[in-house]
CSV table of C-alpha atoms in Angstrom, one decimal:
chain,number,residue,atom,x,y,z
A,1,MET,CA,82.2,119.7,97.3
A,2,LYS,CA,81.8,117.1,94.6
A,3,LEU,CA,82.3,113.4,95.2
A,4,TYR,CA,83.0,111.2,92.2
A,5,SER,CA,81.4,108.0,93.4
A,6,TYR,CA,80.0,104.6,92.4
A,7,PHE,CA,77.1,103.4,94.5
A,8,ARG,CA,78.7,100.0,95.3
A,9,SER,CA,82.3,101.2,95.8
A,10,SER,CA,83.1,100.7,99.5
A,11,ALA,CA,85.8,103.3,99.4
A,12,ALA,CA,83.3,105.9,98.2
A,13,TYR,CA,80.8,104.6,100.7
A,14,ARG,CA,83.3,105.4,103.5
A,15,VAL,CA,83.6,109.0,102.3
A,16,ARG,CA,79.8,109.4,102.0
A,17,ILE,CA,79.3,108.3,105.6
A,18,ALA,CA,81.9,110.9,106.7
A,19,LEU,CA,80.3,113.7,104.7
A,20,ASN,CA,76.9,112.8,106.2
A,21,LEU,CA,78.3,112.6,109.8
A,22,LYS,CA,79.8,116.0,109.4
A,23,GLY,CA,76.8,117.5,107.7
A,24,ILE,CA,78.8,118.6,104.6
A,25,ALA,CA,76.6,119.2,101.6
A,26,TYR,CA,78.0,117.6,98.4
A,27,GLU,CA,77.1,116.7,94.9
A,28,THR,CA,77.5,113.1,93.7
A,29,VAL,CA,79.1,112.7,90.3
A,30,PRO,CA,78.5,109.0,89.3
A,31,VAL,CA,81.4,107.1,87.8
A,32,HIS,CA,80.2,103.8,86.5
A,33,LEU,CA,82.9,101.2,87.0
A,34,MET,CA,81.5,98.8,84.4
A,35,LYS,CA,79.7,100.9,81.7
A,36,ASP,CA,81.8,102.0,78.7
A,37,GLY,CA,84.5,99.5,79.7
A,38,GLY,CA,84.8,101.4,83.0
A,39,GLN,CA,84.2,105.2,83.1
A,40,GLN,CA,87.0,105.5,85.7
A,41,LEU,CA,89.5,104.5,83.0
A,42,MET,CA,88.6,107.3,80.7
A,43,ALA,CA,91.0,110.2,79.9
A,44,ASP,CA,88.8,112.9,81.5
A,45,TYR,CA,88.5,111.0,84.8
A,46,ARG,CA,92.2,110.1,84.8
A,47,SER,CA,93.2,113.7,84.4
A,48,LEU,CA,91.3,114.4,87.6
A,49,ASN,CA,92.6,111.3,89.4
A,50,PRO,CA,95.5,109.4,87.7
A,51,THR,CA,94.9,106.3,89.9
A,52,ALA,CA,91.7,105.7,87.8
A,53,LEU,CA,89.9,104.6,91.0
A,54,VAL,CA,86.9,106.1,92.8
A,55,PRO,CA,86.3,108.1,94.9
A,56,THR,CA,87.7,111.5,94.0
A,57,LEU,CA,86.8,114.5,96.2
A,58,VAL,CA,86.8,118.0,94.5
A,59,ASP,CA,86.9,121.0,96.8
A,60,ASP,CA,87.6,124.2,95.0
A,61,ASP,CA,91.0,123.8,93.4
A,62,LEU,CA,91.7,120.5,95.2
A,63,ALA,CA,91.0,117.1,93.5
A,64,VAL,CA,92.1,114.3,95.7
A,65,GLY,CA,91.7,110.5,95.5
A,66,GLN,CA,92.4,107.8,98.0
A,67,SER,CA,89.5,107.5,100.5
A,68,MET,CA,91.8,107.6,103.6
A,69,ALA,CA,93.4,110.8,102.5
A,70,ILE,CA,90.0,112.3,101.8
A,71,LEU,CA,88.8,111.3,105.2
A,72,GLU,CA,91.8,112.9,106.9
A,73,TYR,CA,91.2,116.1,104.8
A,74,LEU,CA,87.5,116.2,105.9
A,75,GLU,CA,88.5,115.8,109.5
A,76,GLU,CA,91.0,118.6,109.3
A,77,THR,CA,88.8,121.1,107.4
A,78,HIS,CA,85.5,120.1,109.2
A,79,PRO,CA,86.6,119.0,112.7
A,80,GLN,CA,83.1,118.7,114.2
A,81,PRO,CA,81.9,116.1,114.9
A,82,PRO,CA,85.3,114.4,115.1
A,83,LEU,CA,86.0,111.1,113.3
A,84,LEU,CA,89.1,110.5,115.5
A,85,PRO,CA,89.4,110.5,119.3
A,86,GLY,CA,91.2,113.3,121.2
A,87,ASP,CA,94.3,111.4,122.2
A,88,ALA,CA,97.2,110.3,120.0
A,89,LYS,CA,97.1,106.7,121.2
A,90,GLY,CA,93.4,106.5,120.6
A,91,ARG,CA,93.8,108.0,117.2
A,92,ALA,CA,96.5,105.4,116.4
A,93,ARG,CA,94.2,102.6,117.5
A,94,VAL,CA,91.3,103.9,115.4
A,95,ARG,CA,93.5,104.4,112.3
A,96,ALA,CA,95.0,101.0,112.7
A,97,ILE,CA,91.5,99.4,112.8
A,98,ALA,CA,90.5,101.5,109.8
A,99,GLN,CA,93.6,100.6,107.8
A,100,THR,CA,93.4,96.9,108.6
A,101,ILE,CA,90.3,97.2,106.4
A,102,ALA,CA,91.5,99.8,103.9
A,103,CYS,CA,95.0,98.2,103.4
A,104,ASP,CA,94.6,94.5,104.3
A,105,ILE,CA,91.1,93.6,102.9
A,106,HIS,CA,89.7,96.1,100.5
A,107,PRO,CA,92.6,96.4,98.0
A,108,LEU,CA,92.7,92.6,97.4
A,109,ASN,CA,89.0,92.5,96.6
A,110,ASN,CA,88.8,95.5,94.4
A,111,LEU,CA,87.1,95.2,91.0
A,112,ARG,CA,90.4,95.6,89.1
A,113,VAL,CA,92.0,92.8,91.0
A,114,LEU,CA,89.0,90.5,90.5
A,115,LYS,CA,89.2,91.3,86.8
A,116,TYR,CA,92.9,90.5,86.7
A,117,LEU,CA,92.4,87.2,88.4
A,118,LYS,CA,89.7,86.3,85.9
A,119,HIS,CA,91.1,87.6,82.7
A,120,GLN,CA,94.9,87.5,83.2
A,121,MET,CA,95.2,84.5,85.4
A,122,GLY,CA,92.1,82.5,84.2
A,123,VAL,CA,90.9,82.0,87.7
A,124,ASP,CA,87.3,80.5,87.7
A,125,GLU,CA,84.3,82.1,89.5
A,126,GLU,CA,84.5,79.7,92.5
A,127,ALA,CA,88.2,80.3,93.1
A,128,LYS,CA,87.7,84.0,92.7
A,129,ASN,CA,84.9,84.0,95.4
A,130,THR,CA,87.1,81.9,97.7
A,131,TRP,CA,89.8,84.5,97.3
A,132,TYR,CA,87.4,87.3,98.1
A,133,ARG,CA,86.1,85.6,101.2
A,134,HIS,CA,89.5,84.5,102.4
A,135,TRP,CA,90.8,88.1,102.7
A,136,ILE,CA,87.6,89.2,104.4
A,137,GLN,CA,87.9,86.3,106.9
A,138,GLU,CA,91.6,87.1,107.6
A,139,GLY,CA,91.0,90.8,108.0
A,140,LEU,CA,87.8,90.7,109.9
A,141,THR,CA,89.3,88.1,112.3
A,142,ALA,CA,92.0,90.7,113.1
A,143,VAL,CA,89.5,93.5,113.4
A,144,GLU,CA,87.3,91.4,115.7
A,145,ALA,CA,90.3,90.7,118.0
A,146,LEU,CA,91.3,94.4,118.0
A,147,LEU,CA,87.7,95.3,119.0
A,148,ALA,CA,86.9,92.4,121.4
A,149,ASP,CA,90.1,92.6,123.4
A,150,SER,CA,89.9,96.3,124.2
A,151,ASP,CA,88.0,98.2,126.8
A,152,GLN,CA,88.2,101.2,124.5
A,153,THR,CA,85.5,99.6,122.3
A,154,GLY,CA,82.1,100.9,123.1
A,155,ARG,CA,78.8,101.1,121.2
A,156,TYR,CA,81.1,101.8,118.2
A,157,CYS,CA,84.6,100.8,117.4
A,158,HIS,CA,86.1,103.4,119.8
A,159,GLY,CA,83.8,104.6,122.5
A,160,ASP,CA,80.3,105.8,122.0
A,161,GLN,CA,80.7,108.1,119.0
A,162,PRO,CA,80.9,106.7,115.4
A,163,GLY,CA,84.2,107.5,113.7
A,164,LEU,CA,86.8,106.5,111.2
A,165,ALA,CA,86.9,102.8,112.0
A,166,ASP,CA,83.2,102.5,111.9
A,167,LEU,CA,82.9,104.1,108.5
A,168,CYS,CA,85.4,101.7,107.1
A,169,LEU,CA,83.9,98.7,108.9
A,170,VAL,CA,80.3,99.1,107.7
A,171,PRO,CA,81.0,99.1,103.9
A,172,GLN,CA,83.3,96.1,104.4
A,173,LEU,CA,80.6,94.1,106.2
A,174,PHE,CA,78.2,95.1,103.4
A,175,ASN,CA,80.6,93.5,100.9
A,176,ALA,CA,81.1,90.5,103.2
A,177,ARG,CA,77.3,89.9,103.1
A,178,ARG,CA,77.1,90.3,99.4
A,179,PHE,CA,79.6,87.5,99.0
A,180,GLY,CA,78.0,85.3,101.6
A,181,CYS,CA,80.8,85.3,104.1
A,182,ASP,CA,80.3,83.6,107.5
A,183,GLU,CA,79.8,86.3,110.2
A,184,SER,CA,79.6,83.9,113.1
A,185,GLY,CA,83.2,84.6,114.2
A,186,PHE,CA,82.6,88.4,114.4
A,187,PRO,CA,80.0,89.1,117.1
A,188,THR,CA,81.5,92.5,118.1
A,189,ILE,CA,81.7,93.6,114.4
A,190,VAL,CA,78.1,92.6,113.8
A,191,ARG,CA,76.9,94.4,117.0
A,192,ILE,CA,78.7,97.6,116.0
A,193,ASP,CA,77.4,97.4,112.4
A,194,ALA,CA,73.8,97.1,113.8
A,195,ALA,CA,74.4,100.2,116.0
A,196,CYS,CA,75.7,102.2,112.9
A,197,ALA,CA,72.7,101.0,110.9
A,198,GLU,CA,70.4,103.0,113.2
A,199,LEU,CA,72.1,106.3,112.2
A,200,THR,CA,70.8,108.4,109.4
A,201,ALA,CA,74.3,109.3,108.3
A,202,PHE,CA,75.0,105.6,107.6
A,203,GLN,CA,71.6,104.9,106.1
A,204,GLN,CA,71.9,107.7,103.6
A,205,ALA,CA,75.4,106.7,102.5
A,206,ALA,CA,74.3,103.1,101.7
A,207,PRO,CA,74.6,101.9,98.1
A,208,ALA,CA,70.8,101.5,97.7
A,209,ALA,CA,70.3,105.2,98.7
A,210,GLN,CA,72.6,106.6,96.0
A,211,PRO,CA,71.4,108.4,92.9
A,212,ASP,CA,73.3,105.9,90.7
A,213,SER,CA,72.0,102.8,92.6
A,214,GLU,CA,70.9,99.8,90.6
A,215,ALA,CA,69.6,97.9,93.6
B,1,MET,CA,110.1,102.7,121.5
B,2,LYS,CA,110.4,99.2,120.0
B,3,LEU,CA,109.8,98.4,116.4
B,4,TYR,CA,108.9,94.8,115.5
B,5,SER,CA,110.4,94.7,112.0
B,6,TYR,CA,111.7,92.5,109.2
B,7,PHE,CA,114.6,93.9,107.2
B,8,ARG,CA,112.9,93.5,103.8
B,9,SER,CA,109.3,94.5,104.8
B,10,SER,CA,108.6,97.7,103.0
B,11,ALA,CA,106.0,98.7,105.5
B,12,ALA,CA,108.6,98.4,108.3
B,13,TYR,CA,111.1,100.2,106.0
B,14,ARG,CA,108.7,103.2,105.9
B,15,VAL,CA,108.5,103.5,109.6
B,16,ARG,CA,112.3,103.1,110.0
B,17,ILE,CA,112.8,106.1,107.7
B,18,ALA,CA,110.3,108.2,109.7
B,19,LEU,CA,112.0,107.3,113.0
B,20,ASN,CA,115.3,108.3,111.6
B,21,LEU,CA,114.1,111.5,110.0
B,22,LYS,CA,112.6,112.5,113.4
B,23,GLY,CA,115.7,111.4,115.4
B,24,ILE,CA,113.7,109.0,117.6
B,25,ALA,CA,115.8,106.3,119.2
B,26,TYR,CA,114.3,102.8,119.0
B,27,GLU,CA,115.1,99.2,119.4
B,28,THR,CA,114.6,96.8,116.6
B,29,VAL,CA,112.9,93.5,117.4
B,30,PRO,CA,113.3,91.2,114.4
B,31,VAL,CA,110.3,89.2,113.3
B,32,HIS,CA,111.4,86.7,110.6
B,33,LEU,CA,108.6,86.3,108.1
B,34,MET,CA,109.9,82.9,106.8
B,35,LYS,CA,111.6,81.2,109.7
B,36,ASP,CA,109.6,78.8,111.9
B,37,GLY,CA,106.8,79.0,109.3
B,38,GLY,CA,106.6,82.8,109.8
B,39,GLN,CA,107.3,84.2,113.2
B,40,GLN,CA,104.6,86.9,112.6
B,41,LEU,CA,102.0,84.0,112.8
B,42,MET,CA,103.0,82.9,116.3
B,43,ALA,CA,100.7,83.4,119.2
B,44,ASP,CA,102.9,85.8,121.1
B,45,TYR,CA,103.2,88.1,118.1
B,46,ARG,CA,99.5,87.8,117.4
B,47,SER,CA,98.7,88.9,120.9
B,48,LEU,CA,100.7,92.0,120.3
B,49,ASN,CA,99.3,92.6,116.8
B,50,PRO,CA,96.3,90.5,115.7
B,51,THR,CA,96.8,91.3,112.0
B,52,ALA,CA,100.0,89.0,112.2
B,53,LEU,CA,101.8,91.5,110.0
B,54,VAL,CA,104.9,93.7,110.5
B,55,PRO,CA,105.6,96.3,111.6
B,56,THR,CA,104.3,96.8,115.2
B,57,LEU,CA,105.4,99.9,117.1
B,58,VAL,CA,105.4,99.7,120.9
B,59,ASP,CA,105.5,102.9,122.9
B,60,ASP,CA,104.8,102.5,126.6
B,61,ASP,CA,101.4,100.9,126.8
B,62,LEU,CA,100.6,101.3,123.1
B,63,ALA,CA,101.1,98.5,120.7
B,64,VAL,CA,100.0,99.5,117.2
B,65,GLY,CA,100.3,97.9,113.8
B,66,GLN,CA,99.6,99.3,110.3
B,67,SER,CA,102.5,101.4,109.1
B,68,MET,CA,100.3,104.4,108.0
B,69,ALA,CA,98.7,104.6,111.5
B,70,ILE,CA,102.2,104.4,113.0
B,71,LEU,CA,103.4,107.2,110.8
B,72,GLU,CA,100.6,109.5,111.8
B,73,TYR,CA,101.2,108.6,115.4
B,74,LEU,CA,104.9,109.6,115.1
B,75,GLU,CA,103.9,112.8,113.3
B,76,GLU,CA,101.5,113.7,116.1
B,77,THR,CA,103.8,112.8,119.0
B,78,HIS,CA,107.1,114.0,117.5
B,79,PRO,CA,106.1,116.9,115.1
B,80,GLN,CA,109.6,118.0,114.2
B,81,PRO,CA,110.7,117.7,111.5
B,82,PRO,CA,107.3,117.4,110.0
B,83,LEU,CA,106.4,114.5,107.5
B,84,LEU,CA,103.4,116.5,106.3
B,85,PRO,CA,103.1,120.0,104.9
B,86,GLY,CA,101.4,122.8,106.8
B,87,ASP,CA,98.3,123.2,104.8
B,88,ALA,CA,95.3,120.8,104.6
B,89,LYS,CA,95.3,120.6,100.8
B,90,GLY,CA,99.1,119.9,100.8
B,91,ARG,CA,98.6,117.2,103.4
B,92,ALA,CA,95.8,115.7,101.3
B,93,ARG,CA,98.1,115.5,98.3
B,94,VAL,CA,100.9,113.9,100.2
B,95,ARG,CA,98.6,111.4,101.9
B,96,ALA,CA,97.0,110.5,98.6
B,97,ILE,CA,100.5,109.8,97.0
B,98,ALA,CA,101.5,107.8,100.0
B,99,GLN,CA,98.3,105.8,100.0
B,100,THR,CA,98.5,105.1,96.3
B,101,ILE,CA,101.5,103.1,97.3
B,102,ALA,CA,100.3,101.8,100.7
B,103,CYS,CA,96.8,100.8,99.5
B,104,ASP,CA,97.0,100.2,95.7
B,105,ILE,CA,100.4,98.6,95.3
B,106,HIS,CA,101.9,97.1,98.5
B,107,PRO,CA,98.9,95.0,99.8
B,108,LEU,CA,98.8,93.2,96.5
B,109,ASN,CA,102.4,92.2,96.6
B,110,ASN,CA,102.7,91.3,100.2
B,111,LEU,CA,104.2,87.9,101.1
B,112,ARG,CA,100.9,86.4,102.3
B,113,VAL,CA,99.3,87.3,99.0
B,114,LEU,CA,102.1,85.8,96.9
B,115,LYS,CA,101.9,82.6,99.1
B,116,TYR,CA,98.2,82.4,98.5
B,117,LEU,CA,98.7,82.8,94.7
B,118,LYS,CA,101.3,80.0,94.8
B,119,HIS,CA,99.8,77.5,97.3
B,120,GLN,CA,96.0,78.1,97.1
B,121,MET,CA,95.7,79.0,93.4
B,122,GLY,CA,98.6,77.1,92.0
B,123,VAL,CA,100.0,80.1,90.1
B,124,ASP,CA,103.5,79.5,88.7
B,125,GLU,CA,106.6,81.6,89.4
B,126,GLU,CA,106.4,83.5,86.1
B,127,ALA,CA,102.7,84.4,86.5
B,128,LYS,CA,103.3,85.4,90.1
B,129,ASN,CA,106.1,87.8,89.1
B,130,THR,CA,104.0,89.2,86.3
B,131,TRP,CA,101.3,89.9,88.9
B,132,TYR,CA,103.9,91.6,91.1
B,133,ARG,CA,105.2,93.8,88.3
B,134,HIS,CA,101.7,94.6,87.0
B,135,TRP,CA,100.6,96.3,90.3
B,136,ILE,CA,103.8,98.2,90.6
B,137,GLN,CA,103.5,99.4,87.0
B,138,GLU,CA,99.9,100.5,87.5
B,139,GLY,CA,100.6,102.2,90.8
B,140,LEU,CA,103.8,103.9,90.0
B,141,THR,CA,102.3,105.2,86.7
B,142,ALA,CA,99.7,106.9,88.8
B,143,VAL,CA,102.3,108.2,91.3
B,144,GLU,CA,104.5,109.5,88.4
B,145,ALA,CA,101.5,111.4,87.0
B,146,LEU,CA,100.7,112.9,90.4
B,147,LEU,CA,104.3,114.0,90.8
B,148,ALA,CA,105.1,115.1,87.2
B,149,ASP,CA,101.9,117.1,86.7
B,150,SER,CA,102.2,119.3,89.8
B,151,ASP,CA,104.3,122.4,90.6
B,152,GLN,CA,104.2,121.3,94.3
B,153,THR,CA,106.7,118.5,93.5
B,154,GLY,CA,110.2,119.7,94.4
B,155,ARG,CA,113.4,117.9,95.2
B,156,TYR,CA,111.1,115.5,97.0
B,157,CYS,CA,107.5,114.5,96.4
B,158,HIS,CA,106.2,117.7,98.0
B,159,GLY,CA,108.5,120.6,98.1
B,160,ASP,CA,112.1,120.4,99.3
B,161,GLN,CA,111.8,118.5,102.5
B,162,PRO,CA,111.4,114.7,102.6
B,163,GLY,CA,108.1,113.4,104.0
B,164,LEU,CA,105.4,110.9,104.1
B,165,ALA,CA,105.2,110.3,100.4
B,166,ASP,CA,108.9,109.9,100.0
B,167,LEU,CA,109.2,107.4,102.8
B,168,CYS,CA,106.5,105.2,101.1
B,169,LEU,CA,108.0,105.7,97.6
B,170,VAL,CA,111.6,104.7,98.4
B,171,PRO,CA,110.8,101.2,99.8
B,172,GLN,CA,108.4,100.6,96.9
B,173,LEU,CA,111.0,101.4,94.4
B,174,PHE,CA,113.4,99.1,96.2
B,175,ASN,CA,110.9,96.3,95.7
B,176,ALA,CA,110.4,97.3,92.1
B,177,ARG,CA,114.1,96.9,91.5
B,178,ARG,CA,114.3,93.6,93.3
B,179,PHE,CA,111.7,92.2,90.9
B,180,GLY,CA,113.3,93.8,87.8
B,181,CYS,CA,110.5,96.3,87.0
B,182,ASP,CA,111.0,98.7,84.1
B,183,GLU,CA,111.7,102.2,85.5
B,184,SER,CA,111.9,104.0,82.2
B,185,GLY,CA,108.4,105.5,82.6
B,186,PHE,CA,109.1,107.0,86.0
B,187,PRO,CA,111.7,109.7,85.6
B,188,THR,CA,110.4,111.9,88.4
B,189,ILE,CA,110.2,108.9,90.8
B,190,VAL,CA,113.7,107.9,90.0
B,191,ARG,CA,115.0,111.4,90.5
B,192,ILE,CA,113.3,111.7,93.9
B,193,ASP,CA,114.5,108.3,95.0
B,194,ALA,CA,118.1,109.4,94.2
B,195,ALA,CA,117.7,112.5,96.2
B,196,CYS,CA,116.4,110.5,99.2
B,197,ALA,CA,119.3,108.0,98.8
B,198,GLU,CA,121.7,110.9,99.8
B,199,LEU,CA,120.1,111.2,103.2
B,200,THR,CA,121.4,109.4,106.2
B,201,ALA,CA,117.9,108.8,107.5
B,202,PHE,CA,117.0,106.8,104.4
B,203,GLN,CA,120.4,105.0,104.2
B,204,GLN,CA,120.2,103.8,107.8
B,205,ALA,CA,116.6,102.5,107.2
B,206,ALA,CA,117.6,100.4,104.2
B,207,PRO,CA,117.1,96.6,104.4
B,208,ALA,CA,120.9,96.0,104.1
B,209,ALA,CA,121.6,98.2,107.1
B,210,GLN,CA,119.2,96.4,109.5
B,211,PRO,CA,120.4,94.1,112.3
B,212,ASP,CA,118.4,91.2,110.9
B,213,SER,CA,119.6,91.7,107.3
B,214,GLU,CA,120.6,88.7,105.3
B,215,ALA,CA,121.9,90.7,102.4
């Protein structure tokens, strides 16, 4: 498999964790989101992935974008170890936590959105960072409630095996820290993030461990 | 099942289509996103769904938010008729189209985001509408390419049965029309939307057909 990735993209970071957890060998193809005006916007990348976003997974004749679609594909084609629990209600819970991050936080803080705020709307740096932190605060407050109020939460977001919710949470907390968000309201999230940080699969997926890292 | 819904919420609209396609009886519990300062923000709704967003599906002891998690849950618990194709690569394609809408368009145009732009950033009505149309234009351009460039597209987004991508696409096009977006670049999308409009499951899920409609 080939993963078109950018070291700091949290959507690519999710997929890298999943590939590592499942022990799937893959080749990283770096796509630099800033260089050349954004390599993801170039015609050859667009022909592979018309959304002009990273990541894209290539597996034989399949080229698929959208990290959440990629993660479900990896789960279906490489079921062990599972990223989702065995029961439908548990899977619904895990997917809802994951999508609170993937739908309610991440899309609002994506590079293209920050660029629009700056260049099309003339929003200054401070207001842009306030926006960034606002959606993280809103989203992680919901995630913290979903985690703290459930006896299904264990060492990780759902029980004692890392899975789909964890691999969305860790990259989001990484971004929260980059932008200096206040973590004091999220004790469960911080505890789970620390548990994930002990795992090689998460360590090797981190931005600083990527071949295209600039850290 | 109970669906906490708002007639004009496109995330709730997706779930209503799925429930209808699968012939699942459900009760609508209206949550008015404007009345009382937003009923989704009230403590009793938040205790059901900490994200304070609609929809929420309640099925026995399960209360789950996030439309894409709900749709996967319905697919797993009521597999017929399927919303996803039988092969993993086909499912990846359909989920990627669906999530281009659910992750790349919808979250940016959600009510809470438009309110933030207006009240926190002081963005005027015209700039807000330009923002709205911009993300629809970007996202539907990608969806059109994904549909037009594939021989897997049929009467609907994937083959000749309506599914997960269609039930995300139709509510998004409904929103695009509400905001006067230019559809001329999206012939495949417009054709598929018209095919869906002939189906009772889609007709009965439309905002104007809901018990809380104000149309």
